[in-house]
């Protein structure tokens, strides 16, 4: 009877946890916390439940409760890399990038090829002004994840912001060869082409991106700016008008339209 009772509790806990996960998925975080806490009361040593509770509290900006849940989860399963990553994201969300670093590094020590952990570490390094270290992290991730375009794209964007257009172009071209349907890559590659004076190629990239996702206002704005450079003011005006139509409260787009 005792074992049967344990099984019933376990099943009840799982049902409550699953309900909490559903509430999290639809952004009803208060209800998610309520259901997951009930699950934990029945199964207090389940690190998955504690982790999901921490995530829901993070979404509610309840930092202390989130950290408490994650720490309890880590006490039970200290080798679960995702919890260390969640702790890093919690610190990042609070603007504590320096503290986030050690958690991301711990996550990577447990799962050294995980691209998400590399990316999170690099973002915090960039926020701290440590761009060279971030560049190394992205390159490590590229070596470990050759079939993914994400790290090459992120590094390309970092170099683009630094004005290293040739290097950015090479990386973004590589990323696009891996993920040829990603419109954001096309636009970013277009920026490097503009800076290199290759306006016709840039225009082609912007138009391809717009074909993929015509609802993106900044794509139309980028094409409009390019057309201004080419002194095609009539078509540029059409693009700026479209950007304003899609994002009517964007002051920059309004200014470009004139």
Coordinates of C-alpha atoms in Angstrom, one line a residue:
X1 CA 0.0 0.0 0.0
X2 CA 2.9 2.4 0.8
X3 CA 4.5 1.8 -2.6
X4 CA 1.2 2.2 -4.3
X5 CA 0.7 5.5 -2.5
X6 CA 4.1 6.7 -3.7
X7 CA 3.2 5.8 -7.3
X8 CA -0.1 7.7 -7.0
X9 CA 1.8 10.8 -5.7
X10 CA 4.3 10.5 -8.5
X11 CA 1.6 10.4 -11.1
X12 CA -0.3 13.3 -9.5
X13 CA 2.9 15.3 -9.4
X14 CA 3.6 14.7 -13.0
X15 CA 0.1 15.8 -14.0
X16 CA 0.5 19.0 -12.0
X17 CA 3.9 19.6 -13.5
X18 CA 2.7 19.1 -17.0
X19 CA -0.1 21.5 -16.4
X20 CA 2.4 24.0 -15.1
X21 CA 4.5 23.6 -18.3
X22 CA 1.4 24.2 -20.4
X23 CA 0.6 27.4 -18.5
X24 CA 4.3 28.5 -19.0
X25 CA 4.0 27.8 -22.7
X26 CA 0.9 30.2 -23.0
X27 CA 2.6 32.8 -20.7
X28 CA 0.3 32.3 -17.7
X29 CA 3.2 32.3 -15.3
X30 CA 1.4 32.8 -12.0
X31 CA -0.7 29.7 -12.7
X32 CA 2.4 27.9 -13.9
X33 CA 4.1 28.5 -10.5
X34 CA 1.0 27.5 -8.6
X35 CA 0.7 24.1 -10.4
X36 CA 4.5 23.4 -10.3
X37 CA 4.7 24.2 -6.6
X38 CA 1.9 21.7 -6.0
X39 CA 3.9 19.1 -8.0
X40 CA 7.0 19.9 -5.9
X41 CA 5.0 19.4 -2.6
X42 CA 4.4 15.8 -3.8
X43 CA 7.8 15.3 -5.3
X44 CA 10.2 17.7 -3.5
X45 CA 13.4 16.1 -4.9
X46 CA 12.6 16.4 -8.6
X47 CA 15.1 18.8 -10.1
X48 CA 13.1 19.2 -13.4
X49 CA 10.1 20.6 -11.4
X50 CA 12.4 23.0 -9.6
X51 CA 14.1 24.1 -12.8
X52 CA 10.7 24.8 -14.4
X53 CA 9.6 26.7 -11.4
X54 CA 12.7 28.8 -11.5
X55 CA 12.0 29.5 -15.2
X56 CA 8.4 30.6 -14.5
X57 CA 9.6 32.9 -11.6
X58 CA 12.2 34.4 -14.0
X59 CA 9.4 35.3 -16.4
X60 CA 7.6 37.0 -13.6
X61 CA 10.7 39.0 -12.7
X62 CA 10.7 37.3 -9.3
X63 CA 14.5 37.0 -9.2
X64 CA 15.0 35.7 -5.6
X65 CA 12.4 33.0 -6.0
X66 CA 13.9 31.9 -9.3
X67 CA 17.4 31.7 -7.9
X68 CA 16.2 29.8 -4.9
X69 CA 14.5 27.2 -7.1
X70 CA 17.5 26.9 -9.4
X71 CA 19.9 26.4 -6.5
X72 CA 17.7 23.7 -5.0
X73 CA 17.7 22.0 -8.5
X74 CA 21.5 22.2 -8.6
X75 CA 21.9 20.7 -5.2
X76 CA 20.0 17.7 -6.5
X77 CA 21.6 17.5 -10.0
X78 CA 24.8 19.6 -10.1
X79 CA 25.8 18.1 -13.5
X80 CA 22.7 19.3 -15.4
X81 CA 24.2 21.9 -17.6
X82 CA 20.9 23.6 -18.5
X83 CA 20.4 24.7 -14.9
X84 CA 23.8 26.4 -14.8
X85 CA 22.8 28.1 -18.1
X86 CA 19.4 29.2 -16.6
X87 CA 21.3 30.7 -13.6
X88 CA 23.4 32.6 -16.1
X89 CA 20.4 33.9 -17.9
X90 CA 18.9 34.9 -14.6
X91 CA 21.9 37.0 -13.8
X92 CA 22.0 38.4 -17.3
X93 CA 18.3 39.4 -17.0
X94 CA 19.2 41.4 -13.9
X95 CA 22.0 43.2 -15.7
X96 CA 24.7 41.2 -13.8
X97 CA 26.8 40.0 -16.8
X98 CA 29.9 39.6 -14.7
X99 CA 28.1 37.1 -12.4
X100 CA 26.5 35.4 -15.4
X101 CA 29.9 34.4 -16.9
X102 CA 30.8 31.8 -14.3
X103 CA 27.4 30.1 -14.7
X104 CA 27.7 29.9 -18.5
X105 CA 31.3 28.7 -18.2
X106 CA 30.2 25.9 -15.8
X107 CA 27.4 24.9 -18.3
X108 CA 30.0 24.7 -21.1
X109 CA 32.3 22.6 -18.9
X110 CA 29.5 20.1 -18.8
X111 CA 28.4 20.4 -22.4
X112 CA 31.3 22.0 -24.3
X113 CA 29.7 21.8 -27.7
X114 CA 26.3 23.4 -26.8
X115 CA 25.9 26.4 -29.1
X116 CA 23.3 28.1 -26.9
X117 CA 25.8 28.3 -24.0
X118 CA 28.5 29.7 -26.2
X119 CA 26.2 32.3 -27.5
X120 CA 25.0 33.4 -24.0
X121 CA 28.6 33.6 -22.8
X122 CA 29.6 35.7 -25.8
X123 CA 26.7 38.1 -25.3
X124 CA 27.6 38.8 -21.7
X125 CA 31.2 39.3 -22.7
X126 CA 30.2 41.8 -25.4
X127 CA 28.0 43.6 -22.8
X128 CA 31.1 43.9 -20.6
X129 CA 33.2 45.3 -23.5
X130 CA 35.3 42.1 -23.8
X131 CA 34.9 41.7 -27.5
X132 CA 38.1 39.8 -28.2
X133 CA 37.0 37.1 -25.7
X134 CA 33.5 37.0 -27.2
X135 CA 35.1 36.5 -30.7
X136 CA 37.1 33.5 -29.4
X137 CA 33.9 32.0 -27.9
X138 CA 32.0 32.4 -31.1
X139 CA 34.9 30.8 -33.1
X140 CA 35.0 27.8 -30.6
X141 CA 31.2 27.4 -31.2
X142 CA 31.6 27.5 -35.0
X143 CA 34.2 24.7 -34.8
X144 CA 31.9 22.6 -32.6
X145 CA 28.7 23.3 -34.6
X146 CA 29.7 23.3 -38.2
X147 CA 26.2 22.6 -39.5
X148 CA 24.7 25.7 -37.7
X149 CA 24.8 29.2 -39.0
X150 CA 24.0 30.9 -35.7
X151 CA 27.5 31.4 -34.3
X152 CA 28.9 32.6 -37.7
X153 CA 26.0 35.0 -38.0
X154 CA 26.4 36.3 -34.5
X155 CA 30.1 36.8 -34.9
X156 CA 29.6 38.4 -38.3
X157 CA 27.1 40.9 -36.7
X158 CA 29.6 41.7 -33.9
X159 CA 32.4 42.4 -36.5
X160 CA 29.9 44.4 -38.6
X161 CA 29.2 46.7 -35.5
X162 CA 33.0 47.1 -35.1
X163 CA 33.3 48.3 -38.7
X164 CA 35.3 45.2 -39.8
X165 CA 33.2 44.8 -42.9
X166 CA 35.4 42.5 -44.9
X167 CA 35.6 39.9 -42.1
X168 CA 31.9 40.3 -41.4
X169 CA 31.1 39.7 -45.0
X170 CA 33.0 36.5 -45.1
X171 CA 31.3 35.1 -42.0
X172 CA 27.8 36.2 -43.1
X173 CA 28.3 34.7 -46.5
X174 CA 29.4 31.4 -44.8
X175 CA 26.3 31.6 -42.5
X176 CA 24.0 32.1 -45.5
X177 CA 25.5 29.1 -47.3
X178 CA 24.5 27.0 -44.3
X179 CA 21.0 28.6 -43.9
X180 CA 20.1 30.0 -47.3
X181 CA 16.5 30.9 -46.3
X182 CA 17.3 33.1 -43.3
X183 CA 16.3 36.6 -44.4
X184 CA 18.1 38.4 -41.5
X185 CA 21.3 37.0 -42.8
X186 CA 20.5 38.4 -46.2
X187 CA 20.0 41.9 -44.8
X188 CA 23.1 41.8 -42.6
X189 CA 25.1 40.6 -45.6
X190 CA 23.6 43.5 -47.6
X191 CA 25.0 46.0 -45.0
X192 CA 28.5 44.7 -45.7
X193 CA 28.0 45.0 -49.4
X194 CA 26.8 48.6 -49.1
X195 CA 29.9 49.4 -47.1
X196 CA 32.0 47.8 -49.8
X197 CA 30.3 49.9 -52.4
X198 CA 28.6 46.9 -54.1
X199 CA 25.2 48.5 -54.2
X200 CA 23.7 46.3 -56.9
X201 CA 24.5 43.1 -55.0
X202 CA 23.3 44.7 -51.8
X203 CA 20.0 45.7 -53.4
X204 CA 19.6 42.1 -54.6
X205 CA 20.1 40.8 -51.1
X206 CA 17.6 43.2 -49.6
X207 CA 15.0 42.3 -52.2
X208 CA 15.5 38.6 -51.5
X209 CA 15.0 39.2 -47.8
X210 CA 11.8 41.2 -48.5
X211 CA 10.5 38.3 -50.6
X212 CA 11.1 36.0 -47.6
X213 CA 9.6 38.3 -45.0
X214 CA 7.8 41.3 -46.5
X215 CA 6.3 42.2 -43.1
X216 CA 9.7 43.3 -41.7
X217 CA 9.7 47.1 -41.7
X218 CA 13.5 47.5 -41.3
X219 CA 14.1 45.5 -44.5
X220 CA 12.1 48.0 -46.4
X221 CA 13.9 50.9 -44.6
X222 CA 17.3 49.4 -45.5
X223 CA 16.3 49.0 -49.1
X224 CA 15.1 52.6 -49.1
X225 CA 18.4 53.9 -47.7
X226 CA 20.3 52.0 -50.4
X227 CA 18.1 53.4 -53.2
X228 CA 18.7 56.9 -51.8
X229 CA 22.4 56.2 -52.3
X230 CA 21.7 55.2 -55.9
X231 CA 19.6 58.4 -56.2
X232 CA 16.5 56.4 -57.0
X233 CA 14.3 58.7 -54.8
X234 CA 11.0 57.6 -56.2
X235 CA 11.5 53.9 -55.4
X236 CA 13.2 54.9 -52.1
X237 CA 10.0 56.8 -51.1
X238 CA 7.9 53.7 -51.8
X239 CA 10.1 51.6 -49.5
X240 CA 10.1 54.2 -46.7
X241 CA 6.3 54.5 -47.0
X242 CA 6.0 50.7 -46.7
X243 CA 8.3 50.7 -43.6
X244 CA 6.1 53.4 -42.0
X245 CA 3.0 51.4 -42.9
X246 CA 4.4 48.4 -41.1
X247 CA 5.9 50.3 -38.1
X248 CA 3.9 53.6 -37.9
X249 CA 5.4 54.7 -34.6
X250 CA 9.0 54.4 -35.6
X251 CA 10.4 57.9 -35.7
X252 CA 13.4 57.1 -37.8
X253 CA 11.2 55.6 -40.6
X254 CA 8.9 58.7 -40.4
X255 CA 12.0 60.9 -40.8
X256 CA 13.3 59.0 -43.8
X257 CA 9.9 59.3 -45.5
X258 CA 10.1 63.1 -44.9

